[in-house]
Coordinates of C-alpha atoms in Angstrom, one line a residue:
Chain A
M1 CA 50.6 5.5 48.0
K2 CA 46.7 5.1 47.7
F3 CA 46.9 8.2 45.0
I4 CA 49.9 6.6 43.2
K5 CA 47.5 3.3 42.9
Q6 CA 44.3 5.4 41.2
T7 CA 47.2 7.1 39.1
S8 CA 48.0 3.8 37.7
Y9 CA 44.7 2.6 37.0
F10 CA 43.8 5.6 35.0
K11 CA 46.6 5.2 33.1
H12 CA 45.8 1.7 32.3
L13 CA 42.3 2.4 31.7
I14 CA 42.9 5.2 29.1
I15 CA 45.4 3.1 27.3
T16 CA 42.8 0.3 26.8
L17 CA 40.6 3.0 25.7
V18 CA 42.9 4.3 23.0
T19 CA 43.7 0.8 21.9
L20 CA 40.0 0.2 21.5
F21 CA 39.3 3.2 19.3
I22 CA 42.5 2.5 17.3
T23 CA 41.2 -1.3 17.0
A24 CA 37.7 -0.2 16.0
I25 CA 39.0 2.8 13.6
A26 CA 41.2 0.1 11.8
F27 CA 38.7 -2.6 11.7
L28 CA 36.4 0.3 9.9
Y29 CA 39.1 0.9 7.2
S30 CA 39.9 -2.6 7.1
G31 CA 37.2 -3.7 4.7
L32 CA 36.6 -7.0 6.8
Y33 CA 33.3 -6.2 7.7
S34 CA 30.7 -8.0 5.1
M35 CA 28.1 -5.6 4.0
G36 CA 26.3 -8.0 1.6
A37 CA 22.6 -7.8 2.1
D38 CA 22.7 -11.7 1.9
D39 CA 25.1 -12.3 4.9
P40 CA 22.8 -11.6 8.1
H41 CA 23.6 -10.2 11.3
Y42 CA 24.7 -11.9 14.5
D43 CA 21.6 -12.1 16.6
V44 CA 22.5 -9.9 19.4
T45 CA 23.1 -7.5 16.1
T46 CA 19.4 -8.1 15.1
W47 CA 18.4 -7.6 18.9
A48 CA 20.1 -4.9 19.4
L49 CA 19.2 -2.7 16.1
E50 CA 15.8 -3.7 16.7
T51 CA 15.5 -2.7 20.1
L52 CA 17.3 0.7 19.0
R53 CA 14.9 1.0 16.3
E54 CA 11.4 0.2 18.3
S55 CA 12.7 2.5 21.3
S56 CA 13.7 5.4 18.9
I57 CA 10.3 5.2 16.9
A58 CA 8.3 4.9 19.9
R59 CA 9.5 8.0 21.9
A60 CA 9.6 9.8 18.1
S61 CA 6.1 8.9 17.4
G62 CA 4.4 9.7 21.0
D63 CA 2.8 13.1 20.6
I64 CA 1.7 12.6 17.0
Q65 CA -2.1 13.6 17.0
V66 CA -4.2 10.6 15.3
P67 CA -7.2 12.1 12.9
T68 CA -10.6 10.5 14.1
D69 CA -11.7 9.7 10.7
L70 CA -9.5 7.1 9.7
N71 CA -12.6 4.8 9.3
E72 CA -13.8 6.8 6.4
P73 CA -14.1 4.8 3.3
K74 CA -12.6 7.7 1.0
R75 CA -9.4 7.5 3.1
L76 CA -9.0 3.9 2.3
L77 CA -9.4 4.7 -1.4
K78 CA -7.1 7.2 -1.6
G79 CA -4.8 5.4 0.5
G80 CA -5.1 2.0 -1.1
A81 CA -4.3 3.5 -4.3
D82 CA -0.9 4.7 -2.9
Y83 CA -0.2 1.6 -1.4
N84 CA -0.6 -0.1 -4.5
D85 CA 1.5 2.3 -6.5
M86 CA 4.4 2.9 -3.7
C87 CA 4.4 -0.1 -1.1
A88 CA 3.0 -3.6 -2.3
G89 CA 6.3 -4.1 -4.5
C90 CA 8.3 -4.7 -0.9
H91 CA 5.1 -5.0 1.5
L92 CA 2.9 -7.4 -0.7
K93 CA -0.6 -7.5 -1.7
P94 CA -3.3 -10.4 -0.9
G95 CA -2.3 -13.4 -3.3
T96 CA 1.2 -12.5 -3.5
N97 CA 3.9 -14.3 -1.0
E98 CA 7.1 -12.8 -2.3
T99 CA 8.7 -10.3 -4.6
D100 CA 12.1 -9.7 -5.9
F101 CA 12.0 -7.1 -3.1
T102 CA 11.0 -9.4 -0.2
L103 CA 13.6 -11.7 -1.4
G104 CA 16.9 -9.8 -1.8
L105 CA 15.9 -7.0 0.8
Y106 CA 17.7 -7.0 4.3
P107 CA 16.1 -6.7 6.8
S108 CA 13.0 -8.3 4.7
P109 CA 10.1 -5.7 4.6
P110 CA 7.2 -6.9 6.7
A111 CA 4.5 -8.5 4.9
L112 CA 1.7 -6.0 5.8
T113 CA -1.2 -8.2 4.4
K114 CA -0.2 -10.9 6.8
L115 CA 0.7 -8.7 10.0
T116 CA -2.4 -8.2 11.7
F117 CA -3.1 -5.4 14.4
N118 CA -2.1 -7.0 17.8
M119 CA -0.9 -3.8 19.8
S120 CA -2.9 -3.2 22.8
D121 CA -2.7 0.4 22.3
E122 CA -4.5 1.2 18.8
T123 CA -3.4 4.8 19.2
A124 CA 0.1 3.9 19.2
Y125 CA -0.3 1.6 16.5
Y126 CA -1.2 4.0 14.2
Q127 CA 1.3 6.8 15.5
R128 CA 4.2 4.2 14.6
N129 CA 2.8 3.3 11.3
F130 CA 2.3 7.2 10.2
W131 CA 5.8 8.0 11.8
I132 CA 7.8 5.1 9.8
I133 CA 5.9 5.9 6.3
K134 CA 6.5 9.9 6.6
H135 CA 10.4 9.4 8.2
G136 CA 11.3 5.9 6.6
I137 CA 14.0 4.1 8.4
K138 CA 17.7 4.2 8.3
A139 CA 19.6 1.4 6.4
S140 CA 16.6 -0.7 5.6
G141 CA 15.6 0.1 2.6
M142 CA 12.3 2.1 3.9
P143 CA 12.3 5.6 2.6
A144 CA 11.1 8.6 3.8
W145 CA 7.4 9.3 2.0
A146 CA 7.5 12.9 3.5
P147 CA 9.1 14.7 0.6
G148 CA 6.3 14.8 -2.0
H149 CA 4.0 13.5 0.2
D150 CA 1.8 15.6 2.6
D151 CA 0.7 14.2 6.1
E152 CA -3.1 13.7 5.3
R153 CA -1.9 11.6 2.2
I154 CA 0.4 9.5 4.7
W155 CA -2.6 8.8 7.3
N156 CA -4.8 7.8 4.4
M157 CA -2.0 5.0 3.9
V158 CA -2.2 4.1 7.6
A159 CA -6.1 4.1 7.5
F160 CA -5.6 1.5 4.5
I161 CA -2.8 -0.6 6.0
K162 CA -5.1 -1.0 9.3
R163 CA -7.7 -2.9 6.7
L164 CA -5.3 -4.5 4.4
P165 CA -4.7 -7.9 6.2
E166 CA -8.5 -8.7 5.8
L167 CA -9.1 -7.7 2.4
T168 CA -9.5 -10.8 -0.2
E169 CA -7.7 -10.5 -4.0
E170 CA -10.7 -9.1 -5.3
Q171 CA -11.6 -6.4 -2.6
Y172 CA -8.0 -5.1 -2.9
Q173 CA -8.3 -4.8 -6.5
V174 CA -11.5 -3.0 -6.7
I175 CA -10.3 -0.4 -3.7
T176 CA -6.6 0.5 -5.1
A177 CA -7.6 1.0 -8.7
R178 CA -7.4 4.6 -9.8
G179 CA -9.2 3.7 -13.6
K180 CA -11.3 5.8 -15.2
S181 CA -14.3 3.9 -14.0
S182 CA -13.7 4.6 -10.3
S183 CA -15.4 7.5 -8.6
G184 CA -13.2 9.7 -8.8
H185 CA -10.8 9.2 -5.4
H186 CA -7.7 10.7 -7.3
Chain B
M1 CA 28.0 32.9 -23.7
N2 CA 29.5 32.8 -20.0
K3 CA 26.2 34.6 -18.9
K4 CA 24.3 31.6 -20.6
F5 CA 26.2 29.4 -19.0
Y6 CA 25.8 30.1 -15.6
M7 CA 21.6 30.7 -16.4
S8 CA 21.7 27.0 -17.3
L9 CA 23.7 26.1 -14.1
I10 CA 20.9 27.8 -12.2
A11 CA 18.1 26.4 -14.2
L12 CA 18.9 22.7 -14.6
P13 CA 18.6 22.1 -10.8
L14 CA 15.5 24.4 -10.6
V15 CA 13.8 22.3 -13.5
F16 CA 15.0 18.8 -11.2
S17 CA 13.8 20.2 -8.2
V18 CA 10.2 20.7 -9.7
M19 CA 10.1 17.0 -11.4
T20 CA 11.3 15.9 -7.8
V21 CA 8.2 17.5 -6.3
Q22 CA 5.9 16.5 -9.0
A23 CA 7.3 12.9 -8.9
H24 CA 5.0 11.5 -6.6
S25 CA 1.5 13.6 -7.5
E26 CA -1.4 11.0 -7.7
A27 CA -2.0 12.5 -11.3
E28 CA 1.3 10.8 -12.2
H29 CA 0.2 7.5 -11.3
M30 CA -3.0 7.5 -13.5
E31 CA -0.8 7.1 -16.6
N32 CA -0.9 3.4 -16.0
A33 CA -4.1 3.3 -14.3
E34 CA -5.7 0.2 -13.7
D35 CA -9.9 0.0 -13.5
P36 CA -11.9 -1.6 -10.6
N37 CA -12.7 -5.3 -11.5
C38 CA -16.2 -4.5 -10.5
E39 CA -17.1 -7.8 -12.1
A40 CA -16.2 -9.7 -9.3
M41 CA -18.3 -7.9 -6.8
K42 CA -21.4 -9.5 -8.8
G43 CA -19.8 -13.1 -7.3
M44 CA -19.5 -11.9 -3.6
D45 CA -22.1 -12.9 -1.0
H46 CA -23.5 -10.0 -0.5
S47 CA -25.9 -11.5 2.5
K48 CA -22.8 -12.3 4.3
M49 CA -21.5 -8.7 4.1
N50 CA -21.8 -5.9 6.5
M51 CA -22.6 -3.1 4.0
S52 CA -21.5 -0.2 6.9
D53 CA -18.4 -1.6 6.9
P54 CA -15.7 1.1 5.4
V55 CA -14.4 -1.7 3.1
M56 CA -17.7 -2.1 1.5
V57 CA -18.9 1.1 1.1
A58 CA -15.3 2.1 -0.4
M59 CA -16.2 -0.8 -2.9
M60 CA -19.5 0.3 -3.6
E61 CA -18.1 3.8 -4.1
Q62 CA -15.6 2.7 -6.4
C63 CA -18.0 0.7 -8.7
K64 CA -20.9 3.1 -8.6
D65 CA -20.4 4.4 -12.0
K66 CA -19.9 0.7 -13.7
M67 CA -23.0 -0.6 -11.7
N68 CA -25.1 2.2 -13.1
D69 CA -23.8 1.6 -16.7
H70 CA -24.3 -2.2 -16.2
H71 CA -28.1 -1.7 -15.3
P72 CA -29.5 0.5 -17.8
E73 CA -32.7 -1.6 -17.9
N74 CA -33.3 -0.3 -14.2
N75 CA -32.7 3.4 -15.7
K76 CA -35.2 2.6 -18.7
S77 CA -37.7 0.9 -16.6
D78 CA -37.7 4.3 -14.3
S79 CA -37.9 6.4 -17.1
H80 CA -40.6 3.6 -18.6
G81 CA -42.3 3.8 -15.4
D82 CA -42.5 7.8 -15.4
E83 CA -43.4 7.6 -18.7
G84 CA -46.2 5.1 -17.6
K85 CA -47.4 7.2 -15.2
K86 CA -47.7 9.9 -17.1
K87 CA -49.7 8.1 -19.5
H88 CA -51.6 6.5 -17.1
S89 CA -52.6 10.2 -15.7
D90 CA -53.3 11.3 -19.5
Q91 CA -55.8 8.7 -19.5
D92 CA -57.0 9.5 -16.0
D93 CA -57.1 13.1 -17.8
H94 CA -59.2 11.9 -20.8
H95 CA -61.6 9.9 -18.5

């Protein structure tokens, strides 16, 4: 008698799972889900995706060795020039509050000019930024810069981003300029 | 003909892959390079600045050449000073 009850329970469980699977597949092919970047996620979806992202990055970046010379002015000059060319369009520069990218991308890219360092663990902060720049983030608009950019170049950007929120417009312009009168950081 | 076709099939992806590698070289960015606005540094209150701060050192490094260009008097005065010293030493010799 007990055996028959257990068999019936498993039968129902399998039927439910198969039905859910078929429904999910049917939903994927139905086209009912809105993929528009101007149609935000439900709060619960945002929470799930952000939790997934942060947990994944923390685990993947935990073993990265942080260079000890990230405060070197040369790193700021090299990283600043690259930031201006590659990142400022989405992550802004002092004196700008929005661009077409910040208005249109979803999720909206963080304004690194305003994102002050507030992590208790400085090493984790550096590791996180290095990993994100190197590997990018899936389905967010953040590209992986590893192809075409070596680790040193990425560390230079990490060093610059740490100081970015403190910079005035004038300081930013001087540090990020690659022009001929600058003293050969390119 | 066939050989040429296959060669181009191999060569084209190679050319594109090389271009991709170079796409983000620092030299490429130099085409539209902007000059640092070192004039802005003159308006800054240097007394309130920490001159050993990496940001300040980086800015000084950037504007090093421009500042030297803008102070030819200093260079001249230095050379004048040297000449002056030389003249004085010559005079001293005469004395």
